[in-house]
Amino acid sequence: MKISTAIARLEAVQRLYGDIEIIGGYLTDNSPLRNITVINTDGVELWPKDTSAYAGPAEVDGVFLD
């Protein structure tokens, strides 16, 4: 992922969820950044997926990079 793409996605997350923490991820030499997601405390992806089908609590936990 290019830096400009990562910045744009993180800015979109910030607009929607505020200045939340980056809580984890997987980055290695052989596995570059491919996804930026927001998850809740149950580990369910809230963004960029449509979570309207998820009926549980949606308390934001943070951003996950992988």
PDB file of N, CA, C and O in Angstrom:
ATOM      1  N   MET A   1       0.845  -1.174   0.000  1.00  0.00           N
ATOM      2  CA  MET A   1       0.000   0.000   0.000  1.00  0.00           C
ATOM      3  C   MET A   1       0.890   1.236   0.000  1.00  0.00           C
ATOM      4  O   MET A   1       1.870   1.292   0.724  1.00  0.00           O
ATOM      5  N   LYS A   2       0.541   2.183  -0.816  1.00  0.00           N
ATOM      6  CA  LYS A   2       1.301   3.432  -0.865  1.00  0.00           C
ATOM      7  C   LYS A   2       0.997   4.294   0.359  1.00  0.00           C
ATOM      8  O   LYS A   2      -0.079   4.189   0.954  1.00  0.00           O
ATOM      9  N   ILE A   3       1.944   5.134   0.734  1.00  0.00           N
ATOM     10  CA  ILE A   3       1.775   6.023   1.885  1.00  0.00           C
ATOM     11  C   ILE A   3       0.541   6.900   1.714  1.00  0.00           C
ATOM     12  O   ILE A   3      -0.234   7.081   2.656  1.00  0.00           O
ATOM     13  N   SER A   4       0.328   7.425   0.525  1.00  0.00           N
ATOM     14  CA  SER A   4      -0.831   8.299   0.292  1.00  0.00           C
ATOM     15  C   SER A   4      -2.150   7.559   0.524  1.00  0.00           C
ATOM     16  O   SER A   4      -3.097   8.126   1.076  1.00  0.00           O
ATOM     17  N   THR A   5      -2.206   6.291   0.149  1.00  0.00           N
ATOM     18  CA  THR A   5      -3.412   5.485   0.377  1.00  0.00           C
ATOM     19  C   THR A   5      -3.616   5.240   1.862  1.00  0.00           C
ATOM     20  O   THR A   5      -4.736   5.370   2.375  1.00  0.00           O
ATOM     21  N   ALA A   6      -2.545   4.882   2.569  1.00  0.00           N
ATOM     22  CA  ALA A   6      -2.640   4.647   4.015  1.00  0.00           C
ATOM     23  C   ALA A   6      -3.094   5.912   4.740  1.00  0.00           C
ATOM     24  O   ALA A   6      -3.961   5.855   5.617  1.00  0.00           O
ATOM     25  N   ILE A   7      -2.526   7.053   4.375  1.00  0.00           N
ATOM     26  CA  ILE A   7      -2.906   8.318   5.014  1.00  0.00           C
ATOM     27  C   ILE A   7      -4.376   8.623   4.756  1.00  0.00           C
ATOM     28  O   ILE A   7      -5.113   8.996   5.681  1.00  0.00           O
ATOM     29  N   ALA A   8      -4.830   8.451   3.527  1.00  0.00           N
ATOM     30  CA  ALA A   8      -6.234   8.724   3.202  1.00  0.00           C
ATOM     31  C   ALA A   8      -7.172   7.832   4.002  1.00  0.00           C
ATOM     32  O   ALA A   8      -8.194   8.294   4.528  1.00  0.00           O
ATOM     33  N   ARG A   9      -6.830   6.557   4.125  1.00  0.00           N
ATOM     34  CA  ARG A   9      -7.685   5.636   4.889  1.00  0.00           C
ATOM     35  C   ARG A   9      -7.675   5.970   6.379  1.00  0.00           C
ATOM     36  O   ARG A   9      -8.711   5.924   7.042  1.00  0.00           O
ATOM     37  N   LEU A  10      -6.506   6.303   6.923  1.00  0.00           N
ATOM     38  CA  LEU A  10      -6.436   6.669   8.337  1.00  0.00           C
ATOM     39  C   LEU A  10      -7.169   7.974   8.613  1.00  0.00           C
ATOM     40  O   LEU A  10      -7.811   8.121   9.660  1.00  0.00           O
ATOM     41  N   GLU A  11      -7.119   8.918   7.681  1.00  0.00           N
ATOM     42  CA  GLU A  11      -7.882  10.160   7.845  1.00  0.00           C
ATOM     43  C   GLU A  11      -9.381   9.891   7.807  1.00  0.00           C
ATOM     44  O   GLU A  11     -10.142  10.501   8.557  1.00  0.00           O
ATOM     45  N   ALA A  12      -9.833   8.950   6.967  1.00  0.00           N
ATOM     46  CA  ALA A  12     -11.246   8.581   6.926  1.00  0.00           C
ATOM     47  C   ALA A  12     -11.667   7.965   8.257  1.00  0.00           C
ATOM     48  O   ALA A  12     -12.738   8.276   8.789  1.00  0.00           O
ATOM     49  N   VAL A  13     -10.820   7.100   8.818  1.00  0.00           N
ATOM     50  CA  VAL A  13     -11.095   6.504  10.119  1.00  0.00           C
ATOM     51  C   VAL A  13     -11.181   7.591  11.195  1.00  0.00           C
ATOM     52  O   VAL A  13     -12.097   7.594  12.025  1.00  0.00           O
ATOM     53  N   GLN A  14     -10.265   8.533  11.162  1.00  0.00           N
ATOM     54  CA  GLN A  14     -10.252   9.607  12.149  1.00  0.00           C
ATOM     55  C   GLN A  14     -11.515  10.455  12.058  1.00  0.00           C
ATOM     56  O   GLN A  14     -12.082  10.843  13.083  1.00  0.00           O
ATOM     57  N   ARG A  15     -11.980  10.741  10.856  1.00  0.00           N
ATOM     58  CA  ARG A  15     -13.218  11.516  10.691  1.00  0.00           C
ATOM     59  C   ARG A  15     -14.413  10.776  11.287  1.00  0.00           C
ATOM     60  O   ARG A  15     -15.283  11.379  11.896  1.00  0.00           O
ATOM     61  N   LEU A  16     -14.457   9.466  11.104  1.00  0.00           N
ATOM     62  CA  LEU A  16     -15.598   8.678  11.581  1.00  0.00           C
ATOM     63  C   LEU A  16     -15.544   8.340  13.065  1.00  0.00           C
ATOM     64  O   LEU A  16     -16.569   8.321  13.737  1.00  0.00           O
ATOM     65  N   TYR A  17     -14.338   8.037  13.574  1.00  0.00           N
ATOM     66  CA  TYR A  17     -14.219   7.490  14.926  1.00  0.00           C
ATOM     67  C   TYR A  17     -13.395   8.344  15.878  1.00  0.00           C
ATOM     68  O   TYR A  17     -13.231   7.979  17.041  1.00  0.00           O
ATOM     69  N   GLY A  18     -12.841   9.426  15.408  1.00  0.00           N
ATOM     70  CA  GLY A  18     -11.997  10.262  16.250  1.00  0.00           C
ATOM     71  C   GLY A  18     -10.571   9.745  16.271  1.00  0.00           C
ATOM     72  O   GLY A  18     -10.174   8.888  15.480  1.00  0.00           O
ATOM     73  N   ASP A  19      -9.796  10.233  17.200  1.00  0.00           N
ATOM     74  CA  ASP A  19      -8.372   9.907  17.294  1.00  0.00           C
ATOM     75  C   ASP A  19      -8.185   8.639  18.122  1.00  0.00           C
ATOM     76  O   ASP A  19      -7.728   8.680  19.260  1.00  0.00           O
ATOM     77  N   ILE A  20      -8.552   7.488  17.536  1.00  0.00           N
ATOM     78  CA  ILE A  20      -8.485   6.211  18.247  1.00  0.00           C
ATOM     79  C   ILE A  20      -7.099   5.598  18.117  1.00  0.00           C
ATOM     80  O   ILE A  20      -6.293   5.997  17.284  1.00  0.00           O
ATOM     81  N   GLU A  21      -6.835   4.623  18.954  1.00  0.00           N
ATOM     82  CA  GLU A  21      -5.533   3.963  19.004  1.00  0.00           C
ATOM     83  C   GLU A  21      -5.351   2.959  17.864  1.00  0.00           C
ATOM     84  O   GLU A  21      -6.308   2.324  17.422  1.00  0.00           O
ATOM     85  N   ILE A  22      -4.108   2.809  17.408  1.00  0.00           N
ATOM     86  CA  ILE A  22      -3.720   1.680  16.574  1.00  0.00           C
ATOM     87  C   ILE A  22      -3.369   0.579  17.563  1.00  0.00           C
ATOM     88  O   ILE A  22      -2.441   0.712  18.352  1.00  0.00           O
ATOM     89  N   ILE A  23      -4.169  -0.489  17.557  1.00  0.00           N
ATOM     90  CA  ILE A  23      -4.053  -1.497  18.615  1.00  0.00           C
ATOM     91  C   ILE A  23      -3.309  -2.753  18.209  1.00  0.00           C
ATOM     92  O   ILE A  23      -3.015  -3.596  19.044  1.00  0.00           O
ATOM     93  N   GLY A  24      -3.016  -2.907  16.932  1.00  0.00           N
ATOM     94  CA  GLY A  24      -2.290  -4.104  16.534  1.00  0.00           C
ATOM     95  C   GLY A  24      -2.163  -4.222  15.037  1.00  0.00           C
ATOM     96  O   GLY A  24      -2.599  -3.363  14.291  1.00  0.00           O
ATOM     97  N   GLY A  25      -1.541  -5.324  14.646  1.00  0.00           N
ATOM     98  CA  GLY A  25      -1.383  -5.579  13.232  1.00  0.00           C
ATOM     99  C   GLY A  25      -0.256  -6.537  12.961  1.00  0.00           C
ATOM    100  O   GLY A  25       0.401  -7.027  13.879  1.00  0.00           O
ATOM    101  N   TYR A  26      -0.069  -6.810  11.686  1.00  0.00           N
ATOM    102  CA  TYR A  26       0.976  -7.718  11.229  1.00  0.00           C
ATOM    103  C   TYR A  26       1.713  -7.064  10.074  1.00  0.00           C
ATOM    104  O   TYR A  26       1.174  -6.953   8.983  1.00  0.00           O
ATOM    105  N   LEU A  27       2.922  -6.622  10.301  1.00  0.00           N
ATOM    106  CA  LEU A  27       3.744  -6.058   9.236  1.00  0.00           C
ATOM    107  C   LEU A  27       5.108  -6.732   9.279  1.00  0.00           C
ATOM    108  O   LEU A  27       5.764  -6.756  10.315  1.00  0.00           O
ATOM    109  N   THR A  28       5.499  -7.315   8.154  1.00  0.00           N
ATOM    110  CA  THR A  28       6.818  -7.927   8.044  1.00  0.00           C
ATOM    111  C   THR A  28       7.395  -7.580   6.677  1.00  0.00           C
ATOM    112  O   THR A  28       6.701  -7.040   5.816  1.00  0.00           O
ATOM    113  N   ASP A  29       8.633  -7.919   6.480  1.00  0.00           N
ATOM    114  CA  ASP A  29       9.280  -7.659   5.188  1.00  0.00           C
ATOM    115  C   ASP A  29       8.550  -8.357   4.044  1.00  0.00           C
ATOM    116  O   ASP A  29       8.481  -7.842   2.945  1.00  0.00           O
ATOM    117  N   ASN A  30       8.035  -9.532   4.301  1.00  0.00           N
ATOM    118  CA  ASN A  30       7.384 -10.318   3.251  1.00  0.00           C
ATOM    119  C   ASN A  30       5.879 -10.119   3.188  1.00  0.00           C
ATOM    120  O   ASN A  30       5.200 -10.755   2.403  1.00  0.00           O
ATOM    121  N   SER A  31       5.337  -9.288   4.057  1.00  0.00           N
ATOM    122  CA  SER A  31       3.900  -9.055   4.100  1.00  0.00           C
ATOM    123  C   SER A  31       3.635  -7.566   4.303  1.00  0.00           C
ATOM    124  O   SER A  31       3.448  -7.108   5.423  1.00  0.00           O
ATOM    125  N   PRO A  32       3.617  -6.802   3.220  1.00  0.00           N
ATOM    126  CA  PRO A  32       3.429  -5.355   3.340  1.00  0.00           C
ATOM    127  C   PRO A  32       2.003  -5.004   3.783  1.00  0.00           C
ATOM    128  O   PRO A  32       1.104  -5.843   3.747  1.00  0.00           O
ATOM    129  N   LEU A  33       1.803  -3.760   4.156  1.00  0.00           N
ATOM    130  CA  LEU A  33       0.490  -3.273   4.583  1.00  0.00           C
ATOM    131  C   LEU A  33      -0.518  -3.435   3.451  1.00  0.00           C
ATOM    132  O   LEU A  33      -0.309  -2.967   2.342  1.00  0.00           O
ATOM    133  N   ARG A  34      -1.612  -4.131   3.747  1.00  0.00           N
ATOM    134  CA  ARG A  34      -2.662  -4.357   2.758  1.00  0.00           C
ATOM    135  C   ARG A  34      -4.015  -3.858   3.231  1.00  0.00           C
ATOM    136  O   ARG A  34      -4.855  -3.486   2.421  1.00  0.00           O
ATOM    137  N   ASN A  35      -4.269  -3.900   4.539  1.00  0.00           N
ATOM    138  CA  ASN A  35      -5.582  -3.563   5.073  1.00  0.00           C
ATOM    139  C   ASN A  35      -5.466  -2.659   6.288  1.00  0.00           C
ATOM    140  O   ASN A  35      -4.561  -2.828   7.107  1.00  0.00           O
ATOM    141  N   ILE A  36      -6.399  -1.746   6.398  1.00  0.00           N
ATOM    142  CA  ILE A  36      -6.562  -0.920   7.587  1.00  0.00           C
ATOM    143  C   ILE A  36      -8.017  -1.098   8.003  1.00  0.00           C
ATOM    144  O   ILE A  36      -8.927  -0.796   7.218  1.00  0.00           O
ATOM    145  N   THR A  37      -8.246  -1.641   9.185  1.00  0.00           N
ATOM    146  CA  THR A  37      -9.605  -1.899   9.642  1.00  0.00           C
ATOM    147  C   THR A  37      -9.812  -1.345  11.040  1.00  0.00           C
ATOM    148  O   THR A  37      -8.870  -1.209  11.810  1.00  0.00           O
ATOM    149  N   VAL A  38     -11.070  -1.051  11.349  1.00  0.00           N
ATOM    150  CA  VAL A  38     -11.466  -0.661  12.704  1.00  0.00           C
ATOM    151  C   VAL A  38     -12.239  -1.838  13.264  1.00  0.00           C
ATOM    152  O   VAL A  38     -13.137  -2.378  12.611  1.00  0.00           O
ATOM    153  N   ILE A  39     -11.882  -2.252  14.485  1.00  0.00           N
ATOM    154  CA  ILE A  39     -12.572  -3.375  15.112  1.00  0.00           C
ATOM    155  C   ILE A  39     -13.195  -2.934  16.432  1.00  0.00           C
ATOM    156  O   ILE A  39     -12.784  -1.947  17.037  1.00  0.00           O
ATOM    157  N   ASN A  40     -14.210  -3.701  16.860  1.00  0.00           N
ATOM    158  CA  ASN A  40     -14.806  -3.418  18.166  1.00  0.00           C
ATOM    159  C   ASN A  40     -14.183  -4.314  19.224  1.00  0.00           C
ATOM    160  O   ASN A  40     -13.276  -5.103  18.936  1.00  0.00           O
ATOM    161  N   THR A  41     -14.658  -4.193  20.441  1.00  0.00           N
ATOM    162  CA  THR A  41     -14.062  -4.948  21.551  1.00  0.00           C
ATOM    163  C   THR A  41     -14.302  -6.450  21.452  1.00  0.00           C
ATOM    164  O   THR A  41     -13.650  -7.222  22.134  1.00  0.00           O
ATOM    165  N   ASP A  42     -15.229  -6.872  20.575  1.00  0.00           N
ATOM    166  CA  ASP A  42     -15.452  -8.299  20.322  1.00  0.00           C
ATOM    167  C   ASP A  42     -14.583  -8.821  19.186  1.00  0.00           C
ATOM    168  O   ASP A  42     -14.653  -9.984  18.831  1.00  0.00           O
ATOM    169  N   GLY A  43     -13.771  -7.938  18.586  1.00  0.00           N
ATOM    170  CA  GLY A  43     -12.925  -8.329  17.473  1.00  0.00           C
ATOM    171  C   GLY A  43     -13.634  -8.334  16.132  1.00  0.00           C
ATOM    172  O   GLY A  43     -13.105  -8.841  15.149  1.00  0.00           O
ATOM    173  N   VAL A  44     -14.836  -7.765  16.078  1.00  0.00           N
ATOM    174  CA  VAL A  44     -15.606  -7.714  14.838  1.00  0.00           C
ATOM    175  C   VAL A  44     -15.227  -6.454  14.065  1.00  0.00           C
ATOM    176  O   VAL A  44     -15.143  -5.368  14.637  1.00  0.00           O
ATOM    177  N   GLU A  45     -15.019  -6.607  12.775  1.00  0.00           N
ATOM    178  CA  GLU A  45     -14.639  -5.480  11.927  1.00  0.00           C
ATOM    179  C   GLU A  45     -15.818  -4.518  11.766  1.00  0.00           C
ATOM    180  O   GLU A  45     -16.911  -4.923  11.378  1.00  0.00           O
ATOM    181  N   LEU A  46     -15.584  -3.245  12.084  1.00  0.00           N
ATOM    182  CA  LEU A  46     -16.605  -2.218  11.946  1.00  0.00           C
ATOM    183  C   LEU A  46     -16.430  -1.381  10.688  1.00  0.00           C
ATOM    184  O   LEU A  46     -17.386  -0.833  10.157  1.00  0.00           O
ATOM    185  N   TRP A  47     -15.209  -1.240  10.238  1.00  0.00           N
ATOM    186  CA  TRP A  47     -14.909  -0.416   9.069  1.00  0.00           C
ATOM    187  C   TRP A  47     -13.769  -1.053   8.314  1.00  0.00           C
ATOM    188  O   TRP A  47     -12.838  -1.521   8.959  1.00  0.00           O
ATOM    189  N   PRO A  48     -13.777  -1.183   7.042  1.00  0.00           N
ATOM    190  CA  PRO A  48     -14.696  -0.593   6.076  1.00  0.00           C
ATOM    191  C   PRO A  48     -15.916  -1.440   5.754  1.00  0.00           C
ATOM    192  O   PRO A  48     -16.704  -1.057   4.905  1.00  0.00           O
ATOM    193  N   LYS A  49     -16.114  -2.586   6.421  1.00  0.00           N
ATOM    194  CA  LYS A  49     -17.267  -3.436   6.136  1.00  0.00           C
ATOM    195  C   LYS A  49     -18.567  -2.775   6.574  1.00  0.00           C
ATOM    196  O   LYS A  49     -18.592  -1.968   7.490  1.00  0.00           O
ATOM    197  N   ASP A  50     -19.659  -3.204   5.951  1.00  0.00           N
ATOM    198  CA  ASP A  50     -20.992  -2.807   6.388  1.00  0.00           C
ATOM    199  C   ASP A  50     -21.360  -3.717   7.552  1.00  0.00           C
ATOM    200  O   ASP A  50     -21.449  -4.930   7.395  1.00  0.00           O
ATOM    201  N   THR A  51     -21.560  -3.155   8.728  1.00  0.00           N
ATOM    202  CA  THR A  51     -21.815  -3.969   9.918  1.00  0.00           C
ATOM    203  C   THR A  51     -23.276  -3.923  10.340  1.00  0.00           C
ATOM    204  O   THR A  51     -23.602  -4.236  11.476  1.00  0.00           O
ATOM    205  N   SER A  52     -24.167  -3.551   9.458  1.00  0.00           N
ATOM    206  CA  SER A  52     -25.582  -3.459   9.822  1.00  0.00           C
ATOM    207  C   SER A  52     -26.150  -4.814  10.247  1.00  0.00           C
ATOM    208  O   SER A  52     -27.112  -4.864  11.008  1.00  0.00           O
ATOM    209  N   ALA A  53     -25.561  -5.908   9.793  1.00  0.00           N
ATOM    210  CA  ALA A  53     -26.040  -7.241  10.175  1.00  0.00           C
ATOM    211  C   ALA A  53     -25.528  -7.663  11.546  1.00  0.00           C
ATOM    212  O   ALA A  53     -26.023  -8.615  12.137  1.00  0.00           O
ATOM    213  N   TYR A  54     -24.537  -6.970  12.089  1.00  0.00           N
ATOM    214  CA  TYR A  54     -23.981  -7.326  13.384  1.00  0.00           C
ATOM    215  C   TYR A  54     -24.871  -6.771  14.487  1.00  0.00           C
ATOM    216  O   TYR A  54     -25.074  -5.570  14.569  1.00  0.00           O
ATOM    217  N   ALA A  55     -25.426  -7.637  15.311  1.00  0.00           N
ATOM    218  CA  ALA A  55     -26.427  -7.220  16.297  1.00  0.00           C
ATOM    219  C   ALA A  55     -25.834  -6.920  17.675  1.00  0.00           C
ATOM    220  O   ALA A  55     -26.530  -6.426  18.547  1.00  0.00           O
ATOM    221  N   GLY A  56     -24.565  -7.218  17.885  1.00  0.00           N
ATOM    222  CA  GLY A  56     -23.966  -7.025  19.202  1.00  0.00           C
ATOM    223  C   GLY A  56     -23.510  -5.599  19.439  1.00  0.00           C
ATOM    224  O   GLY A  56     -23.710  -4.714  18.615  1.00  0.00           O
ATOM    225  N   PRO A  57     -22.884  -5.363  20.588  1.00  0.00           N
ATOM    226  CA  PRO A  57     -22.390  -4.023  20.890  1.00  0.00           C
ATOM    227  C   PRO A  57     -21.275  -3.627  19.913  1.00  0.00           C
ATOM    228  O   PRO A  57     -20.524  -4.466  19.458  1.00  0.00           O
ATOM    229  N   ALA A  58     -21.210  -2.348  19.608  1.00  0.00           N
ATOM    230  CA  ALA A  58     -20.236  -1.888  18.626  1.00  0.00           C
ATOM    231  C   ALA A  58     -19.265  -0.887  19.234  1.00  0.00           C
ATOM    232  O   ALA A  58     -18.909   0.090  18.610  1.00  0.00           O
ATOM    233  N   GLU A  59     -18.826  -1.127  20.466  1.00  0.00           N
ATOM    234  CA  GLU A  59     -17.853  -0.241  21.092  1.00  0.00           C
ATOM    235  C   GLU A  59     -16.525  -0.368  20.355  1.00  0.00           C
ATOM    236  O   GLU A  59     -15.970  -1.446  20.221  1.00  0.00           O
ATOM    237  N   VAL A  60     -16.026   0.742  19.862  1.00  0.00           N
ATOM    238  CA  VAL A  60     -14.798   0.750  19.074  1.00  0.00           C
ATOM    239  C   VAL A  60     -13.605   0.406  19.957  1.00  0.00           C
ATOM    240  O   VAL A  60     -13.451   0.948  21.049  1.00  0.00           O
ATOM    241  N   ASP A  61     -12.777  -0.527  19.487  1.00  0.00           N
ATOM    242  CA  ASP A  61     -11.558  -0.906  20.190  1.00  0.00           C
ATOM    243  C   ASP A  61     -10.357  -0.174  19.613  1.00  0.00           C
ATOM    244  O   ASP A  61      -9.536   0.352  20.340  1.00  0.00           O
ATOM    245  N   GLY A  62     -10.255  -0.120  18.272  1.00  0.00           N
ATOM    246  CA  GLY A  62      -9.127   0.571  17.658  1.00  0.00           C
ATOM    247  C   GLY A  62      -8.906   0.137  16.231  1.00  0.00           C
ATOM    248  O   GLY A  62      -9.709  -0.553  15.625  1.00  0.00           O
ATOM    249  N   VAL A  63      -7.752   0.570  15.700  1.00  0.00           N
ATOM    250  CA  VAL A  63      -7.378   0.312  14.318  1.00  0.00           C
ATOM    251  C   VAL A  63      -6.411  -0.865  14.279  1.00  0.00           C
ATOM    252  O   VAL A  63      -5.506  -0.978  15.117  1.00  0.00           O
ATOM    253  N   PHE A  64      -6.600  -1.729  13.316  1.00  0.00           N
ATOM    254  CA  PHE A  64      -5.746  -2.897  13.119  1.00  0.00           C
ATOM    255  C   PHE A  64      -5.129  -2.804  11.735  1.00  0.00           C
ATOM    256  O   PHE A  64      -5.838  -2.568  10.751  1.00  0.00           O
ATOM    257  N   LEU A  65      -3.830  -2.951  11.656  1.00  0.00           N
ATOM    258  CA  LEU A  65      -3.094  -2.870  10.390  1.00  0.00           C
ATOM    259  C   LEU A  65      -2.585  -4.248  10.009  1.00  0.00           C
ATOM    260  O   LEU A  65      -1.977  -4.929  10.843  1.00  0.00           O
ATOM    261  N   ASP A  66      -2.849  -4.650   8.796  1.00  0.00           N
ATOM    262  CA  ASP A  66      -2.268  -5.913   8.317  1.00  0.00           C
ATOM    263  C   ASP A  66      -2.100  -5.905   6.825  1.00  0.00           C
ATOM    264  O   ASP A  66      -2.512  -5.025   6.136  1.00  0.00           O
TER     265      ASP A  66
END
